[in-house]
Amino acid sequence: MNLRKYLISNSFGPKMMIAFLLICSLTVGTQSAKTTSHKLQMEANAIIKSGWWNTSDPLFNISDRCNWYDIFCNKAGSIKAIKIEPWGSQLATLNLSTFNYSTFHNLESFVVSSVELHGTIPKEIGHLSKLTHLDLSGNYLKGELPPELWLLKNLTFLDLSYNRFKGEISSSLENLKQLEMLNISNNYFEGYIPFELGFLKNLITLNLSNNRFKGEIPSSIGNLTQLWGLDISHNNLGSIPHELGFLENLYTLDLSHNRLNGNLPIFLSNLTKLEYLDISHNLLIGTLPSKFFPFSDYISSMDLSHNLINGEIPSYIVYIYRFNLSNNNLTGTIPQSLCNVYYVDISYNCLEGPFPSCLQLNTTTRENSDVCSFSKFQPWSPHKKNNKLKHIVVIVLPILIILVLVFSLLIYLKHHHNSTNKLHGNITKTKNGDMFCIWNYDGKIAYDDIIKATEDFDMRYCIGTGAYGSVYRAQLPSGKVVALKKLHGYEAEVPSFDESFKNEVRILSEIKHRHIVKLYGFCLHKRIMFLIYQYMEKGSLFSVLYDDVEAVEFKWRTRVNTVKGIAFALSYLHHECTTPIVHRDVSSSNILLNSEWHASVCDFGTSRLLQYDSSNRTIVAGTIGYIAPELAYTMAVNEKCDVYSFGVVALETLVGRHPGDLLSSLQSSSTQSLKLCQVLDQRLPLPNNEIVIRHIIHVAIVAFACLTIDPRSRPTMKRVSQSFVTELTPLSIPLSEISVQQLMSEELRALIYIGNP
């Protein structure tokens, strides 16, 4: 017995025990390594079998998938994110049904956006248990949402907008309690908005617009107290619950184009942070009291038009950038309180009396459709409106039909006349001093007026020089002031200059946006070539920033609005044009400011129309200091090049000079503690308004995100412009303590939804 104990004790002593544990751990480690390797191989096989990537491409290498433009991996080499967007890799036909979802156990982000994806969402998507970010927006997906979608309990971001989904939204939506952003807009969803939506208390942005929802807005929506942005516009909803007044963190609210009835929701005045409100095109009644305006001290837009609001315009109104009260039943005189409004539309009401002197609009602003001018101000008598309607229809309709017929005949005759002239090689020489009649003209109409206004392009009228011409200021006989960009004679003989000039005409003739410079006309003649633009009184952003006097007048709020305007213009070019347009030369010299400091993007001579079925390779164009770094080793052009340039301009607007030194020093240890307040333009005092501070921080975060070296990690301009709709939440630390390194962190980028997937 003692011998037995001795043998056992010696056989399983401390040394043997350690050896045993080592052998076990090695065995487990080997098995784990084999398991990991097996899982990675399964992911690789799933990528190949999906048919999404072109495996016949000679450059296709599945082993290098973690370095692909569309794929992101964790440290173990397992795929954690798939991000497929139109400017990414050249992909084959995409179909959600060919993707093996059960293989991707570590997938956290799945983005397949705006790539003409067809089909339905398969139920297998429920296997992606770790998924936090799902974006299938901008495709042609259809059918009802599978119940398995609501099993993805870790989702924080869900965007299914701009598709063709139908059916009702399941009450199982309540399972997504981690959700912070939900966008199912621009689909065919119908039925009632589920009450359970109010259980998603982490929501920050909610967009249900442009669907077919009916009934009431659920009162449970008042539980979503973290909401910054709410859009339920363009549906068939019937009333506004008073619980909506509990959403005290709301910055944007859009309930327009519904069937909302009842009294004007005065309780919305509780939303003291609201900066954008649109409840237009509804059936709201009641008066507009002064207490409806204790919102924030700055409201960017308020639209109450196309309702049944009566009574007088209040004598007290806070500062509003854009205010639309048109098409209501407002009565009384036009009060001085409207002087606090930048753009105002009070047309089609029952107002009377003199126009306040502060609203006497000059010639330039009268052409802006956002402003209510005398031509739009139509006083109506409320008790005669209905009685006169029949008489108006009877009299006006026949006259209108006759005018349409005559106008059509004149157009036909003019077209026939022009065609005949063209065939015979001669053009009738006419003169017209109105710049709005020289669109697509041949160089003879109003030519004499332009020569006279500039004294044959005398240098006294030259206000600047561009990449391929000089710019002149000209006042036409009508009194209107325009800017003329003229290509010099010797430059016209250079093919690249000639092509750039014609390219600018082609681009600007097809696009129209309030933050893109307006092209009024052009002359493309072998002897002389010039473009006729909207005149921008303040000149370029570059000239303002480098003039100490004007830079001091260029206040913080105006600078923020300038950056936003540029973002909206680029987003329009990249995402809203039929064929996306890349500007390729976004710089402070190509941003113009008018007398009201409104920004417009100009100089489209180097712009390029993107074709997603081609390589889009070209020579490098742009201004040194604004060119994206990847163009140093590749000639492939996409929207991310403009995004980088926008980041430089945004940062330049904040710091008051080109940020080259700042960007080159960011990696230095000496700048790790550099504060934002230290790099802001020192010619202006630091802001003390909380909203202005929040906007400056927002712009700074966006700018640094756009300046990321890896183009894949930069946000799109669409995402940037969308981030400006919702505002940055107030930070717990003061402006004086916020560092530049903090602004570059993923945590702050995620707050405004421009972080990496």
PDB file of C-alpha atoms in Angstrom, residues 619-744:
ATOM      1  CA  ILE A 619      -4.003  63.012 -65.691  1.00  0.00           C
ATOM      2  CA  VAL A 620      -3.762  64.621 -62.276  1.00  0.00           C
ATOM      3  CA  ALA A 621      -5.691  67.892 -62.044  1.00  0.00           C
ATOM      4  CA  GLY A 622      -6.238  70.287 -59.196  1.00  0.00           C
ATOM      5  CA  THR A 623      -4.473  72.815 -56.992  1.00  0.00           C
ATOM      6  CA  ILE A 624      -1.325  71.875 -55.074  1.00  0.00           C
ATOM      7  CA  GLY A 625      -2.141  71.574 -51.393  1.00  0.00           C
ATOM      8  CA  TYR A 626      -5.661  70.333 -52.062  1.00  0.00           C
ATOM      9  CA  ILE A 627      -4.970  67.228 -54.162  1.00  0.00           C
ATOM     10  CA  ALA A 628      -5.705  63.878 -52.519  1.00  0.00           C
ATOM     11  CA  PRO A 629      -2.468  62.013 -51.647  1.00  0.00           C
ATOM     12  CA  GLU A 630      -3.458  58.788 -53.458  1.00  0.00           C
ATOM     13  CA  LEU A 631      -3.241  60.629 -56.792  1.00  0.00           C
ATOM     14  CA  ALA A 632       0.527  60.589 -56.335  1.00  0.00           C
ATOM     15  CA  TYR A 633       0.563  56.870 -57.164  1.00  0.00           C
ATOM     16  CA  THR A 634      -2.692  56.289 -59.043  1.00  0.00           C
ATOM     17  CA  MET A 635      -4.548  58.211 -61.736  1.00  0.00           C
ATOM     18  CA  ALA A 636      -7.952  56.724 -60.868  1.00  0.00           C
ATOM     19  CA  VAL A 637     -10.444  59.523 -60.191  1.00  0.00           C
ATOM     20  CA  ASN A 638     -13.420  59.133 -57.872  1.00  0.00           C
ATOM     21  CA  GLU A 639     -15.498  61.204 -55.455  1.00  0.00           C
ATOM     22  CA  LYS A 640     -13.114  60.543 -52.565  1.00  0.00           C
ATOM     23  CA  CYS A 641     -10.604  62.888 -54.232  1.00  0.00           C
ATOM     24  CA  ASP A 642     -13.113  65.741 -53.852  1.00  0.00           C
ATOM     25  CA  VAL A 643     -13.798  64.641 -50.268  1.00  0.00           C
ATOM     26  CA  TYR A 644     -10.140  65.144 -49.354  1.00  0.00           C
ATOM     27  CA  SER A 645     -10.047  68.574 -51.027  1.00  0.00           C
ATOM     28  CA  PHE A 646     -13.228  69.527 -49.179  1.00  0.00           C
ATOM     29  CA  GLY A 647     -11.543  68.592 -45.899  1.00  0.00           C
ATOM     30  CA  VAL A 648      -8.665  70.955 -46.654  1.00  0.00           C
ATOM     31  CA  VAL A 649     -11.044  73.815 -47.507  1.00  0.00           C
ATOM     32  CA  ALA A 650     -13.194  73.177 -44.398  1.00  0.00           C
ATOM     33  CA  LEU A 651     -10.134  73.240 -42.141  1.00  0.00           C
ATOM     34  CA  GLU A 652      -8.751  76.288 -43.963  1.00  0.00           C
ATOM     35  CA  THR A 653     -12.023  78.117 -43.289  1.00  0.00           C
ATOM     36  CA  LEU A 654     -11.679  77.440 -39.557  1.00  0.00           C
ATOM     37  CA  VAL A 655      -7.980  78.216 -39.150  1.00  0.00           C
ATOM     38  CA  GLY A 656      -7.933  81.183 -41.557  1.00  0.00           C
ATOM     39  CA  ARG A 657      -5.028  79.901 -43.666  1.00  0.00           C
ATOM     40  CA  HIS A 658      -4.017  76.814 -45.600  1.00  0.00           C
ATOM     41  CA  PRO A 659      -3.664  74.019 -43.002  1.00  0.00           C
ATOM     42  CA  GLY A 660      -0.591  72.418 -44.618  1.00  0.00           C
ATOM     43  CA  ASP A 661       1.676  73.009 -41.614  1.00  0.00           C
ATOM     44  CA  LEU A 662      -0.978  71.705 -39.237  1.00  0.00           C
ATOM     45  CA  LEU A 663      -1.553  68.525 -41.244  1.00  0.00           C
ATOM     46  CA  SER A 664       2.163  67.773 -41.584  1.00  0.00           C
ATOM     47  CA  SER A 665       2.720  68.214 -37.833  1.00  0.00           C
ATOM     48  CA  LEU A 666      -0.131  66.037 -36.600  1.00  0.00           C
ATOM     49  CA  GLN A 667       2.076  62.939 -36.322  1.00  0.00           C
ATOM     50  CA  SER A 668       4.660  64.796 -34.260  1.00  0.00           C
ATOM     51  CA  SER A 669       4.717  64.115 -30.515  1.00  0.00           C
ATOM     52  CA  SER A 670       4.930  67.859 -29.866  1.00  0.00           C
ATOM     53  CA  THR A 671       1.406  68.337 -31.225  1.00  0.00           C
ATOM     54  CA  GLN A 672      -0.289  65.509 -29.341  1.00  0.00           C
ATOM     55  CA  SER A 673      -1.738  68.011 -26.849  1.00  0.00           C
ATOM     56  CA  LEU A 674      -2.566  70.686 -29.442  1.00  0.00           C
ATOM     57  CA  LYS A 675      -5.960  72.239 -28.655  1.00  0.00           C
ATOM     58  CA  LEU A 676      -8.622  73.180 -31.192  1.00  0.00           C
ATOM     59  CA  CYS A 677      -8.823  76.725 -29.817  1.00  0.00           C
ATOM     60  CA  GLN A 678      -5.095  77.143 -30.573  1.00  0.00           C
ATOM     61  CA  VAL A 679      -5.517  76.437 -34.297  1.00  0.00           C
ATOM     62  CA  LEU A 680      -8.722  78.429 -34.877  1.00  0.00           C
ATOM     63  CA  ASP A 681      -8.349  81.752 -36.705  1.00  0.00           C
ATOM     64  CA  GLN A 682      -6.835  84.041 -34.063  1.00  0.00           C
ATOM     65  CA  ARG A 683      -8.189  87.148 -35.802  1.00  0.00           C
ATOM     66  CA  LEU A 684     -11.637  86.305 -34.435  1.00  0.00           C
ATOM     67  CA  PRO A 685     -12.491  86.058 -30.735  1.00  0.00           C
ATOM     68  CA  LEU A 686     -13.367  82.559 -29.567  1.00  0.00           C
ATOM     69  CA  PRO A 687     -17.133  81.984 -29.766  1.00  0.00           C
ATOM     70  CA  ASN A 688     -19.153  81.967 -26.562  1.00  0.00           C
ATOM     71  CA  ASN A 689     -22.461  80.824 -28.052  1.00  0.00           C
ATOM     72  CA  GLU A 690     -23.049  77.130 -27.294  1.00  0.00           C
ATOM     73  CA  ILE A 691     -24.680  76.403 -30.671  1.00  0.00           C
ATOM     74  CA  VAL A 692     -21.895  78.118 -32.623  1.00  0.00           C
ATOM     75  CA  ILE A 693     -19.266  76.190 -30.633  1.00  0.00           C
ATOM     76  CA  ARG A 694     -21.085  72.939 -31.374  1.00  0.00           C
ATOM     77  CA  HIS A 695     -21.132  73.772 -35.091  1.00  0.00           C
ATOM     78  CA  ILE A 696     -17.404  74.588 -35.140  1.00  0.00           C
ATOM     79  CA  ILE A 697     -16.606  71.264 -33.458  1.00  0.00           C
ATOM     80  CA  HIS A 698     -18.858  69.500 -35.953  1.00  0.00           C
ATOM     81  CA  VAL A 699     -17.044  71.059 -38.927  1.00  0.00           C
ATOM     82  CA  ALA A 700     -13.651  70.219 -37.405  1.00  0.00           C
ATOM     83  CA  ILE A 701     -14.593  66.541 -36.905  1.00  0.00           C
ATOM     84  CA  VAL A 702     -15.880  66.325 -40.468  1.00  0.00           C
ATOM     85  CA  ALA A 703     -12.763  68.032 -41.862  1.00  0.00           C
ATOM     86  CA  PHE A 704     -10.343  65.625 -40.168  1.00  0.00           C
ATOM     87  CA  ALA A 705     -12.467  62.638 -41.218  1.00  0.00           C
ATOM     88  CA  CYS A 706     -12.269  63.803 -44.835  1.00  0.00           C
ATOM     89  CA  LEU A 707      -8.489  64.182 -44.572  1.00  0.00           C
ATOM     90  CA  THR A 708      -7.896  60.525 -43.740  1.00  0.00           C
ATOM     91  CA  ILE A 709      -5.025  59.179 -45.855  1.00  0.00           C
ATOM     92  CA  ASP A 710      -6.877  55.986 -46.782  1.00  0.00           C
ATOM     93  CA  PRO A 711      -9.635  57.047 -49.243  1.00  0.00           C
ATOM     94  CA  ARG A 712     -11.749  54.057 -48.185  1.00  0.00           C
ATOM     95  CA  SER A 713     -12.030  55.502 -44.683  1.00  0.00           C
ATOM     96  CA  ARG A 714     -13.214  58.931 -45.818  1.00  0.00           C
ATOM     97  CA  PRO A 715     -16.948  59.608 -45.573  1.00  0.00           C
ATOM     98  CA  THR A 716     -18.957  60.314 -48.701  1.00  0.00           C
ATOM     99  CA  MET A 717     -20.176  63.852 -49.311  1.00  0.00           C
ATOM    100  CA  LYS A 718     -23.716  62.505 -48.976  1.00  0.00           C
ATOM    101  CA  ARG A 719     -22.912  61.316 -45.481  1.00  0.00           C
ATOM    102  CA  VAL A 720     -21.170  64.604 -44.678  1.00  0.00           C
ATOM    103  CA  SER A 721     -24.150  66.668 -45.841  1.00  0.00           C
ATOM    104  CA  GLN A 722     -26.529  64.388 -43.930  1.00  0.00           C
ATOM    105  CA  SER A 723     -24.434  64.849 -40.800  1.00  0.00           C
ATOM    106  CA  PHE A 724     -24.982  68.600 -41.078  1.00  0.00           C
ATOM    107  CA  VAL A 725     -28.743  68.039 -40.840  1.00  0.00           C
ATOM    108  CA  THR A 726     -28.352  66.717 -37.309  1.00  0.00           C
ATOM    109  CA  GLU A 727     -26.143  68.532 -34.876  1.00  0.00           C
ATOM    110  CA  LEU A 728     -23.266  67.397 -32.679  1.00  0.00           C
ATOM    111  CA  THR A 729     -24.391  66.639 -29.157  1.00  0.00           C
ATOM    112  CA  PRO A 730     -22.966  69.041 -26.536  1.00  0.00           C
ATOM    113  CA  LEU A 731     -19.660  67.758 -25.145  1.00  0.00           C
ATOM    114  CA  SER A 732     -18.918  67.687 -21.438  1.00  0.00           C
ATOM    115  CA  ILE A 733     -15.570  69.460 -21.861  1.00  0.00           C
ATOM    116  CA  PRO A 734     -15.220  73.139 -22.813  1.00  0.00           C
ATOM    117  CA  LEU A 735     -13.878  74.313 -26.176  1.00  0.00           C
ATOM    118  CA  SER A 736     -10.589  75.391 -24.577  1.00  0.00           C
ATOM    119  CA  GLU A 737      -9.795  71.787 -23.592  1.00  0.00           C
ATOM    120  CA  ILE A 738     -10.775  69.907 -26.752  1.00  0.00           C
ATOM    121  CA  SER A 739      -7.652  68.607 -28.483  1.00  0.00           C
ATOM    122  CA  VAL A 740      -7.100  68.044 -32.175  1.00  0.00           C
ATOM    123  CA  GLN A 741      -6.374  64.383 -31.444  1.00  0.00           C
ATOM    124  CA  GLN A 742      -9.829  64.014 -29.879  1.00  0.00           C
ATOM    125  CA  LEU A 743     -11.424  65.473 -33.010  1.00  0.00           C
ATOM    126  CA  MET A 744      -9.723  62.750 -35.041  1.00  0.00           C
TER     127      MET A 744
END
